[in-house]
Amino acid sequence: MEAFELAPGGGRVRVRVDGPGGSAIDTVLAGFGSPPGIRSVEDLSTWEIADGGASYVLRRDGEKLSESDDLALVAGQFIWHLTREVTDAVDTGIGMHAGVVSKAGTAVVLPAPSGSGKSTLTAALVAAGWDYLTEELAVIDPSGTTVSPFARPL
């Protein structure tokens, strides 16, 4: 079993991976950042991805959320649930599902629903020389002048 800790906004998220998927999950988690504006809490949650033999099981605080024989699918569901939890913890500013790129100190926020091409557009802009900030969650401060990304690997 491998264990990881993330600290989005000062709250701890513990992730335990039982089985051979630990290094894959570690690679996914390595790119996550922590934007300001997330309320500080003692613990957000404890996550577990367990190898049940024929399938992987995703649990949050002991509650089963999903099960599949496809580790990539379970990892994707984990990222979706974690991002939602972090979005719900935003208490300073506005959190939105968005891609964010920047150039010369100016950020461009690309809000869009899942499946609409936001990640593809963000990746294309990065390939064209823009700096990557996130394609998942942006927190805009109350004055509207600062964008803080909750980064994850593109």
Short mmCIF file of N, CA and C in Angstrom, two decimals:
data_model
loop_
_atom_site.label_atom_id
_atom_site.label_comp_id
_atom_site.label_asym_id
_atom_site.label_seq_id
_atom_site.Cartn_x
_atom_site.Cartn_y
_atom_site.Cartn_z
N MET A 1 0.85 -1.18 0.00
CA MET A 1 0.00 0.00 0.00
C MET A 1 0.89 1.23 0.00
N GLU A 2 0.55 2.20 -0.85
CA GLU A 2 1.27 3.46 -0.89
C GLU A 2 0.34 4.55 -0.39
N ALA A 3 0.89 5.55 0.29
CA ALA A 3 0.09 6.65 0.82
C ALA A 3 0.67 7.97 0.36
N PHE A 4 -0.21 8.92 0.06
CA PHE A 4 0.18 10.24 -0.40
C PHE A 4 -0.61 11.26 0.40
N GLU A 5 -0.06 12.45 0.53
CA GLU A 5 -0.80 13.55 1.13
C GLU A 5 -0.74 14.75 0.21
N LEU A 6 -1.88 15.41 0.02
CA LEU A 6 -1.96 16.67 -0.69
C LEU A 6 -2.39 17.71 0.32
N ALA A 7 -2.14 18.96 0.03
CA ALA A 7 -2.54 20.02 0.95
C ALA A 7 -3.22 21.16 0.21
N PRO A 8 -4.37 20.90 -0.41
CA PRO A 8 -5.06 22.02 -1.07
C PRO A 8 -5.59 23.00 -0.04
N GLY A 9 -5.10 24.24 -0.09
CA GLY A 9 -5.59 25.29 0.80
C GLY A 9 -5.32 25.06 2.26
N GLY A 10 -4.31 24.28 2.59
CA GLY A 10 -3.98 24.06 3.98
C GLY A 10 -4.71 22.88 4.59
N GLY A 11 -5.71 22.33 3.92
CA GLY A 11 -6.37 21.13 4.42
C GLY A 11 -5.66 19.92 3.88
N ARG A 12 -5.64 18.86 4.64
CA ARG A 12 -4.95 17.67 4.17
C ARG A 12 -5.91 16.71 3.52
N VAL A 13 -5.45 16.11 2.45
CA VAL A 13 -6.19 15.05 1.78
C VAL A 13 -5.26 13.86 1.75
N ARG A 14 -5.66 12.78 2.37
CA ARG A 14 -4.84 11.58 2.38
C ARG A 14 -5.37 10.60 1.34
N VAL A 15 -4.45 10.00 0.61
CA VAL A 15 -4.80 9.04 -0.43
C VAL A 15 -4.01 7.77 -0.18
N ARG A 16 -4.71 6.64 -0.07
CA ARG A 16 -4.05 5.34 0.06
C ARG A 16 -4.38 4.53 -1.18
N VAL A 17 -3.35 3.92 -1.74
CA VAL A 17 -3.53 3.08 -2.92
C VAL A 17 -3.03 1.70 -2.59
N ASP A 18 -3.92 0.74 -2.66
CA ASP A 18 -3.60 -0.66 -2.38
C ASP A 18 -3.41 -1.36 -3.72
N GLY A 19 -2.24 -1.92 -3.94
CA GLY A 19 -2.00 -2.64 -5.18
C GLY A 19 -1.01 -1.92 -6.06
N PRO A 20 -0.88 -2.38 -7.30
CA PRO A 20 0.17 -1.89 -8.19
C PRO A 20 -0.09 -0.51 -8.78
N GLY A 21 -1.22 0.10 -8.52
CA GLY A 21 -1.54 1.39 -9.14
C GLY A 21 -0.94 2.59 -8.46
N GLY A 22 -0.21 2.39 -7.35
CA GLY A 22 0.31 3.50 -6.57
C GLY A 22 1.18 4.46 -7.34
N SER A 23 2.09 3.95 -8.14
CA SER A 23 2.99 4.85 -8.87
C SER A 23 2.24 5.66 -9.92
N ALA A 24 1.21 5.06 -10.54
CA ALA A 24 0.41 5.79 -11.52
C ALA A 24 -0.36 6.93 -10.85
N ILE A 25 -0.94 6.65 -9.68
CA ILE A 25 -1.67 7.68 -8.94
C ILE A 25 -0.71 8.77 -8.48
N ASP A 26 0.48 8.37 -8.01
CA ASP A 26 1.47 9.34 -7.56
C ASP A 26 1.85 10.30 -8.69
N THR A 27 1.98 9.78 -9.91
CA THR A 27 2.31 10.61 -11.07
C THR A 27 1.20 11.63 -11.32
N VAL A 28 -0.06 11.20 -11.21
CA VAL A 28 -1.19 12.11 -11.42
C VAL A 28 -1.21 13.19 -10.35
N LEU A 29 -0.99 12.81 -9.10
CA LEU A 29 -1.09 13.75 -7.99
C LEU A 29 0.08 14.73 -7.95
N ALA A 30 1.20 14.38 -8.55
CA ALA A 30 2.39 15.23 -8.48
C ALA A 30 2.16 16.62 -9.07
N GLY A 31 1.25 16.75 -10.02
CA GLY A 31 1.04 18.04 -10.66
C GLY A 31 0.01 18.93 -10.00
N PHE A 32 -0.63 18.48 -8.93
CA PHE A 32 -1.65 19.29 -8.29
C PHE A 32 -1.05 20.44 -7.52
N GLY A 33 -1.68 21.59 -7.59
CA GLY A 33 -1.27 22.76 -6.82
C GLY A 33 -2.35 23.11 -5.81
N SER A 34 -2.13 24.18 -5.09
CA SER A 34 -3.07 24.62 -4.05
C SER A 34 -3.33 26.11 -4.19
N PRO A 35 -4.48 26.51 -4.73
CA PRO A 35 -4.73 27.94 -4.87
C PRO A 35 -5.07 28.58 -3.54
N PRO A 36 -4.77 29.87 -3.39
CA PRO A 36 -5.28 30.58 -2.22
C PRO A 36 -6.79 30.72 -2.35
N GLY A 37 -7.44 31.06 -1.26
CA GLY A 37 -8.89 31.24 -1.30
C GLY A 37 -9.64 29.99 -0.90
N ILE A 38 -8.92 28.92 -0.58
CA ILE A 38 -9.57 27.70 -0.10
C ILE A 38 -9.55 27.77 1.42
N ARG A 39 -10.70 27.57 2.04
CA ARG A 39 -10.73 27.66 3.49
C ARG A 39 -9.82 26.59 4.09
N SER A 40 -9.13 26.95 5.12
CA SER A 40 -8.23 26.03 5.78
C SER A 40 -9.04 25.15 6.72
N VAL A 41 -8.91 23.87 6.55
CA VAL A 41 -9.62 22.91 7.40
C VAL A 41 -8.62 21.88 7.88
N GLU A 42 -8.91 21.25 9.00
CA GLU A 42 -7.99 20.26 9.56
C GLU A 42 -7.77 19.11 8.58
N ASP A 43 -8.84 18.53 8.11
CA ASP A 43 -8.76 17.45 7.15
C ASP A 43 -9.93 17.55 6.20
N LEU A 44 -9.68 17.52 4.89
CA LEU A 44 -10.78 17.49 3.95
C LEU A 44 -11.38 16.09 3.89
N SER A 45 -10.53 15.11 3.66
CA SER A 45 -11.05 13.75 3.54
C SER A 45 -9.91 12.77 3.42
N THR A 46 -10.26 11.50 3.55
CA THR A 46 -9.33 10.41 3.31
C THR A 46 -9.87 9.60 2.16
N TRP A 47 -9.03 9.39 1.16
CA TRP A 47 -9.40 8.66 -0.05
C TRP A 47 -8.65 7.34 -0.08
N GLU A 48 -9.26 6.34 -0.65
CA GLU A 48 -8.61 5.04 -0.81
C GLU A 48 -8.96 4.47 -2.17
N ILE A 49 -7.94 4.01 -2.88
CA ILE A 49 -8.14 3.25 -4.10
C ILE A 49 -7.60 1.86 -3.80
N ALA A 50 -8.50 0.91 -3.63
CA ALA A 50 -8.13 -0.43 -3.20
C ALA A 50 -8.23 -1.41 -4.35
N ASP A 51 -7.25 -2.29 -4.42
CA ASP A 51 -7.24 -3.36 -5.41
C ASP A 51 -7.99 -4.53 -4.82
N GLY A 52 -9.20 -4.76 -5.32
CA GLY A 52 -10.04 -5.84 -4.82
C GLY A 52 -9.82 -7.15 -5.55
N GLY A 53 -8.75 -7.27 -6.31
CA GLY A 53 -8.50 -8.49 -7.07
C GLY A 53 -9.00 -8.37 -8.49
N ALA A 54 -10.31 -8.39 -8.66
CA ALA A 54 -10.91 -8.27 -9.99
C ALA A 54 -11.22 -6.83 -10.36
N SER A 55 -11.16 -5.92 -9.39
CA SER A 55 -11.50 -4.53 -9.67
C SER A 55 -10.86 -3.61 -8.65
N TYR A 56 -10.85 -2.31 -8.98
CA TYR A 56 -10.39 -1.27 -8.07
C TYR A 56 -11.60 -0.57 -7.49
N VAL A 57 -11.52 -0.23 -6.20
CA VAL A 57 -12.63 0.42 -5.51
C VAL A 57 -12.15 1.78 -5.00
N LEU A 58 -12.93 2.82 -5.29
CA LEU A 58 -12.65 4.17 -4.81
C LEU A 58 -13.55 4.45 -3.62
N ARG A 59 -12.93 4.83 -2.49
CA ARG A 59 -13.70 5.19 -1.29
C ARG A 59 -13.25 6.56 -0.80
N ARG A 60 -14.22 7.30 -0.27
CA ARG A 60 -13.95 8.57 0.40
C ARG A 60 -14.47 8.44 1.81
N ASP A 61 -13.58 8.63 2.78
CA ASP A 61 -13.93 8.48 4.19
C ASP A 61 -14.71 7.18 4.43
N GLY A 62 -14.28 6.10 3.78
CA GLY A 62 -14.88 4.79 3.96
C GLY A 62 -16.08 4.50 3.09
N GLU A 63 -16.66 5.51 2.44
CA GLU A 63 -17.84 5.33 1.60
C GLU A 63 -17.42 4.96 0.18
N LYS A 64 -17.97 3.88 -0.34
CA LYS A 64 -17.65 3.44 -1.70
C LYS A 64 -18.31 4.38 -2.70
N LEU A 65 -17.48 4.93 -3.61
CA LEU A 65 -17.97 5.85 -4.63
C LEU A 65 -18.04 5.20 -6.00
N SER A 66 -17.09 4.32 -6.30
CA SER A 66 -17.10 3.66 -7.60
C SER A 66 -16.24 2.41 -7.56
N GLU A 67 -16.43 1.59 -8.59
CA GLU A 67 -15.66 0.35 -8.71
C GLU A 67 -15.53 0.02 -10.19
N SER A 68 -14.32 -0.36 -10.60
CA SER A 68 -14.07 -0.72 -11.99
C SER A 68 -12.81 -1.56 -12.07
N ASP A 69 -12.71 -2.37 -13.12
CA ASP A 69 -11.47 -3.10 -13.35
C ASP A 69 -10.43 -2.23 -14.06
N ASP A 70 -10.80 -1.01 -14.41
CA ASP A 70 -9.94 -0.07 -15.13
C ASP A 70 -9.39 0.97 -14.14
N LEU A 71 -8.11 0.85 -13.78
CA LEU A 71 -7.51 1.77 -12.82
C LEU A 71 -7.54 3.21 -13.32
N ALA A 72 -7.34 3.42 -14.61
CA ALA A 72 -7.37 4.78 -15.17
C ALA A 72 -8.74 5.41 -14.96
N LEU A 73 -9.80 4.64 -15.12
CA LEU A 73 -11.15 5.15 -14.90
C LEU A 73 -11.35 5.54 -13.44
N VAL A 74 -10.93 4.68 -12.53
CA VAL A 74 -11.07 4.97 -11.10
C VAL A 74 -10.23 6.19 -10.72
N ALA A 75 -9.02 6.31 -11.28
CA ALA A 75 -8.18 7.48 -11.00
C ALA A 75 -8.84 8.76 -11.52
N GLY A 76 -9.45 8.69 -12.69
CA GLY A 76 -10.17 9.85 -13.23
C GLY A 76 -11.35 10.25 -12.36
N GLN A 77 -12.06 9.26 -11.83
CA GLN A 77 -13.18 9.55 -10.93
C GLN A 77 -12.68 10.17 -9.63
N PHE A 78 -11.54 9.68 -9.15
CA PHE A 78 -10.95 10.27 -7.95
C PHE A 78 -10.63 11.75 -8.18
N ILE A 79 -9.99 12.07 -9.31
CA ILE A 79 -9.63 13.45 -9.62
C ILE A 79 -10.88 14.32 -9.71
N TRP A 80 -11.93 13.81 -10.33
CA TRP A 80 -13.18 14.57 -10.45
C TRP A 80 -13.75 14.87 -9.06
N HIS A 81 -13.83 13.85 -8.20
CA HIS A 81 -14.38 14.05 -6.85
C HIS A 81 -13.50 15.00 -6.03
N LEU A 82 -12.17 14.84 -6.12
CA LEU A 82 -11.27 15.71 -5.36
C LEU A 82 -11.41 17.16 -5.81
N THR A 83 -11.48 17.38 -7.13
CA THR A 83 -11.63 18.74 -7.64
C THR A 83 -12.93 19.36 -7.17
N ARG A 84 -13.98 18.57 -7.15
CA ARG A 84 -15.27 19.08 -6.66
C ARG A 84 -15.18 19.46 -5.18
N GLU A 85 -14.50 18.63 -4.40
CA GLU A 85 -14.34 18.93 -2.97
C GLU A 85 -13.56 20.23 -2.77
N VAL A 86 -12.49 20.40 -3.54
CA VAL A 86 -11.70 21.63 -3.43
C VAL A 86 -12.52 22.84 -3.88
N THR A 87 -13.29 22.70 -4.97
CA THR A 87 -14.16 23.79 -5.45
C THR A 87 -15.16 24.19 -4.37
N ASP A 88 -15.74 23.21 -3.70
CA ASP A 88 -16.71 23.50 -2.64
C ASP A 88 -16.07 24.20 -1.45
N ALA A 89 -14.74 24.08 -1.29
CA ALA A 89 -14.04 24.70 -0.17
C ALA A 89 -13.62 26.14 -0.45
N VAL A 90 -13.86 26.64 -1.65
CA VAL A 90 -13.49 28.03 -1.96
C VAL A 90 -14.38 28.96 -1.14
N ASP A 91 -13.75 29.83 -0.35
CA ASP A 91 -14.56 30.78 0.41
C ASP A 91 -14.08 32.22 0.25
N THR A 92 -13.04 32.43 -0.53
CA THR A 92 -12.58 33.77 -0.83
C THR A 92 -12.43 33.86 -2.34
N GLY A 93 -13.31 34.58 -2.97
CA GLY A 93 -13.26 34.69 -4.43
C GLY A 93 -14.28 33.79 -5.08
N ILE A 94 -14.10 33.61 -6.36
CA ILE A 94 -15.02 32.80 -7.15
C ILE A 94 -14.25 31.64 -7.75
N GLY A 95 -14.69 30.42 -7.48
CA GLY A 95 -14.06 29.25 -8.06
C GLY A 95 -14.87 28.83 -9.28
N MET A 96 -14.17 28.52 -10.37
CA MET A 96 -14.88 28.08 -11.57
C MET A 96 -14.08 27.02 -12.31
N HIS A 97 -14.81 26.15 -12.98
CA HIS A 97 -14.20 25.13 -13.83
C HIS A 97 -13.71 25.85 -15.08
N ALA A 98 -12.38 25.91 -15.23
CA ALA A 98 -11.83 26.70 -16.32
C ALA A 98 -10.39 26.31 -16.61
N GLY A 99 -10.00 26.52 -17.85
CA GLY A 99 -8.61 26.48 -18.22
C GLY A 99 -8.05 27.88 -18.02
N VAL A 100 -6.77 27.97 -17.67
CA VAL A 100 -6.14 29.27 -17.52
C VAL A 100 -4.73 29.19 -18.12
N VAL A 101 -4.44 30.11 -19.01
CA VAL A 101 -3.11 30.26 -19.59
C VAL A 101 -2.69 31.71 -19.38
N SER A 102 -1.40 31.97 -19.51
CA SER A 102 -0.94 33.35 -19.36
C SER A 102 0.20 33.63 -20.31
N LYS A 103 0.38 34.91 -20.57
CA LYS A 103 1.49 35.37 -21.38
C LYS A 103 1.79 36.79 -20.94
N ALA A 104 3.06 37.07 -20.71
CA ALA A 104 3.51 38.41 -20.32
C ALA A 104 2.74 38.95 -19.12
N GLY A 105 2.46 38.08 -18.14
CA GLY A 105 1.80 38.51 -16.92
C GLY A 105 0.30 38.69 -17.00
N THR A 106 -0.30 38.36 -18.12
CA THR A 106 -1.75 38.48 -18.28
C THR A 106 -2.35 37.09 -18.42
N ALA A 107 -3.34 36.81 -17.59
CA ALA A 107 -4.01 35.51 -17.63
C ALA A 107 -5.25 35.57 -18.51
N VAL A 108 -5.52 34.47 -19.17
CA VAL A 108 -6.74 34.30 -19.94
C VAL A 108 -7.48 33.12 -19.31
N VAL A 109 -8.70 33.38 -18.86
CA VAL A 109 -9.53 32.36 -18.22
C VAL A 109 -10.52 31.83 -19.25
N LEU A 110 -10.57 30.50 -19.36
CA LEU A 110 -11.42 29.84 -20.36
C LEU A 110 -12.45 28.96 -19.65
N PRO A 111 -13.52 29.55 -19.09
CA PRO A 111 -14.51 28.74 -18.39
C PRO A 111 -15.33 27.91 -19.37
N ALA A 112 -15.60 26.67 -19.01
CA ALA A 112 -16.38 25.80 -19.89
C ALA A 112 -16.77 24.54 -19.15
N PRO A 113 -17.89 23.94 -19.54
CA PRO A 113 -18.28 22.66 -18.93
C PRO A 113 -17.38 21.53 -19.44
N SER A 114 -17.35 20.44 -18.70
CA SER A 114 -16.60 19.26 -19.11
C SER A 114 -17.07 18.79 -20.48
N GLY A 115 -16.11 18.35 -21.29
CA GLY A 115 -16.44 17.81 -22.60
C GLY A 115 -16.62 18.83 -23.70
N SER A 116 -16.38 20.10 -23.41
CA SER A 116 -16.62 21.14 -24.42
C SER A 116 -15.36 21.54 -25.19
N GLY A 117 -14.21 20.95 -24.85
CA GLY A 117 -12.98 21.27 -25.56
C GLY A 117 -12.04 22.21 -24.81
N LYS A 118 -12.34 22.49 -23.56
CA LYS A 118 -11.52 23.39 -22.74
C LYS A 118 -10.08 22.88 -22.62
N SER A 119 -9.91 21.62 -22.34
CA SER A 119 -8.56 21.06 -22.21
C SER A 119 -7.83 21.08 -23.54
N THR A 120 -8.53 20.79 -24.61
CA THR A 120 -7.92 20.81 -25.94
C THR A 120 -7.46 22.21 -26.30
N LEU A 121 -8.30 23.21 -26.05
CA LEU A 121 -7.93 24.60 -26.32
C LEU A 121 -6.76 25.02 -25.44
N THR A 122 -6.79 24.67 -24.17
CA THR A 122 -5.70 25.01 -23.26
C THR A 122 -4.39 24.40 -23.76
N ALA A 123 -4.43 23.13 -24.14
CA ALA A 123 -3.22 22.45 -24.63
C ALA A 123 -2.71 23.10 -25.92
N ALA A 124 -3.61 23.50 -26.80
CA ALA A 124 -3.21 24.15 -28.05
C ALA A 124 -2.54 25.50 -27.77
N LEU A 125 -3.08 26.24 -26.82
CA LEU A 125 -2.47 27.52 -26.47
C LEU A 125 -1.08 27.33 -25.85
N VAL A 126 -0.94 26.29 -25.02
CA VAL A 126 0.37 25.99 -24.44
C VAL A 126 1.35 25.61 -25.55
N ALA A 127 0.90 24.81 -26.51
CA ALA A 127 1.76 24.44 -27.65
C ALA A 127 2.16 25.66 -28.47
N ALA A 128 1.32 26.70 -28.45
CA ALA A 128 1.59 27.93 -29.20
C ALA A 128 2.43 28.93 -28.39
N GLY A 129 2.88 28.53 -27.19
CA GLY A 129 3.78 29.39 -26.44
C GLY A 129 3.21 30.05 -25.20
N TRP A 130 1.95 29.81 -24.87
CA TRP A 130 1.37 30.36 -23.66
C TRP A 130 1.85 29.52 -22.46
N ASP A 131 1.84 30.13 -21.28
CA ASP A 131 2.20 29.42 -20.05
C ASP A 131 0.97 28.72 -19.49
N TYR A 132 1.13 27.48 -19.09
CA TYR A 132 0.03 26.69 -18.54
C TYR A 132 -0.13 26.96 -17.05
N LEU A 133 -1.35 27.26 -16.63
CA LEU A 133 -1.66 27.42 -15.21
C LEU A 133 -2.59 26.33 -14.71
N THR A 134 -3.66 26.05 -15.45
CA THR A 134 -4.56 24.97 -15.08
C THR A 134 -5.53 24.70 -16.23
N GLU A 135 -6.17 23.55 -16.19
CA GLU A 135 -7.30 23.30 -17.08
C GLU A 135 -8.45 22.71 -16.26
N GLU A 136 -8.39 23.00 -14.96
CA GLU A 136 -9.37 22.40 -14.06
C GLU A 136 -10.15 23.43 -13.25
N LEU A 137 -9.47 24.18 -12.41
CA LEU A 137 -10.15 25.08 -11.48
C LEU A 137 -9.37 26.38 -11.35
N ALA A 138 -10.06 27.49 -11.51
CA ALA A 138 -9.48 28.81 -11.30
C ALA A 138 -10.23 29.50 -10.17
N VAL A 139 -9.49 30.15 -9.30
CA VAL A 139 -10.09 30.96 -8.23
C VAL A 139 -9.75 32.40 -8.54
N ILE A 140 -10.79 33.21 -8.74
CA ILE A 140 -10.61 34.63 -9.04
C ILE A 140 -10.88 35.41 -7.76
N ASP A 141 -9.92 36.27 -7.37
CA ASP A 141 -10.08 37.01 -6.12
C ASP A 141 -11.26 37.99 -6.22
N PRO A 142 -11.76 38.45 -5.07
CA PRO A 142 -12.95 39.32 -5.08
C PRO A 142 -12.80 40.59 -5.91
N SER A 143 -11.58 41.11 -6.04
CA SER A 143 -11.40 42.33 -6.84
C SER A 143 -11.40 42.02 -8.34
N GLY A 144 -11.25 40.76 -8.69
CA GLY A 144 -11.24 40.37 -10.10
C GLY A 144 -9.91 40.60 -10.79
N THR A 145 -8.85 40.86 -10.01
CA THR A 145 -7.56 41.16 -10.63
C THR A 145 -6.54 40.03 -10.55
N THR A 146 -6.82 39.01 -9.76
CA THR A 146 -5.87 37.92 -9.59
C THR A 146 -6.56 36.58 -9.82
N VAL A 147 -5.91 35.72 -10.60
CA VAL A 147 -6.41 34.38 -10.85
C VAL A 147 -5.42 33.40 -10.25
N SER A 148 -5.91 32.50 -9.42
CA SER A 148 -5.07 31.46 -8.81
C SER A 148 -5.54 30.11 -9.31
N PRO A 149 -4.64 29.34 -9.93
CA PRO A 149 -5.05 28.04 -10.46
C PRO A 149 -4.94 26.92 -9.44
N PHE A 150 -5.83 25.96 -9.53
CA PHE A 150 -5.68 24.66 -8.87
C PHE A 150 -5.18 23.76 -9.97
N ALA A 151 -3.87 23.67 -10.05
CA ALA A 151 -3.24 23.00 -11.19
C ALA A 151 -3.30 21.49 -11.09
N ARG A 152 -3.44 20.88 -12.23
CA ARG A 152 -3.27 19.44 -12.34
C ARG A 152 -2.57 19.21 -13.68
N PRO A 153 -1.92 18.07 -13.84
CA PRO A 153 -1.20 17.85 -15.09
C PRO A 153 -2.13 17.94 -16.30
N LEU A 154 -1.63 18.56 -17.35
CA LEU A 154 -2.42 18.70 -18.59
C LEU A 154 -2.34 17.43 -19.32
#
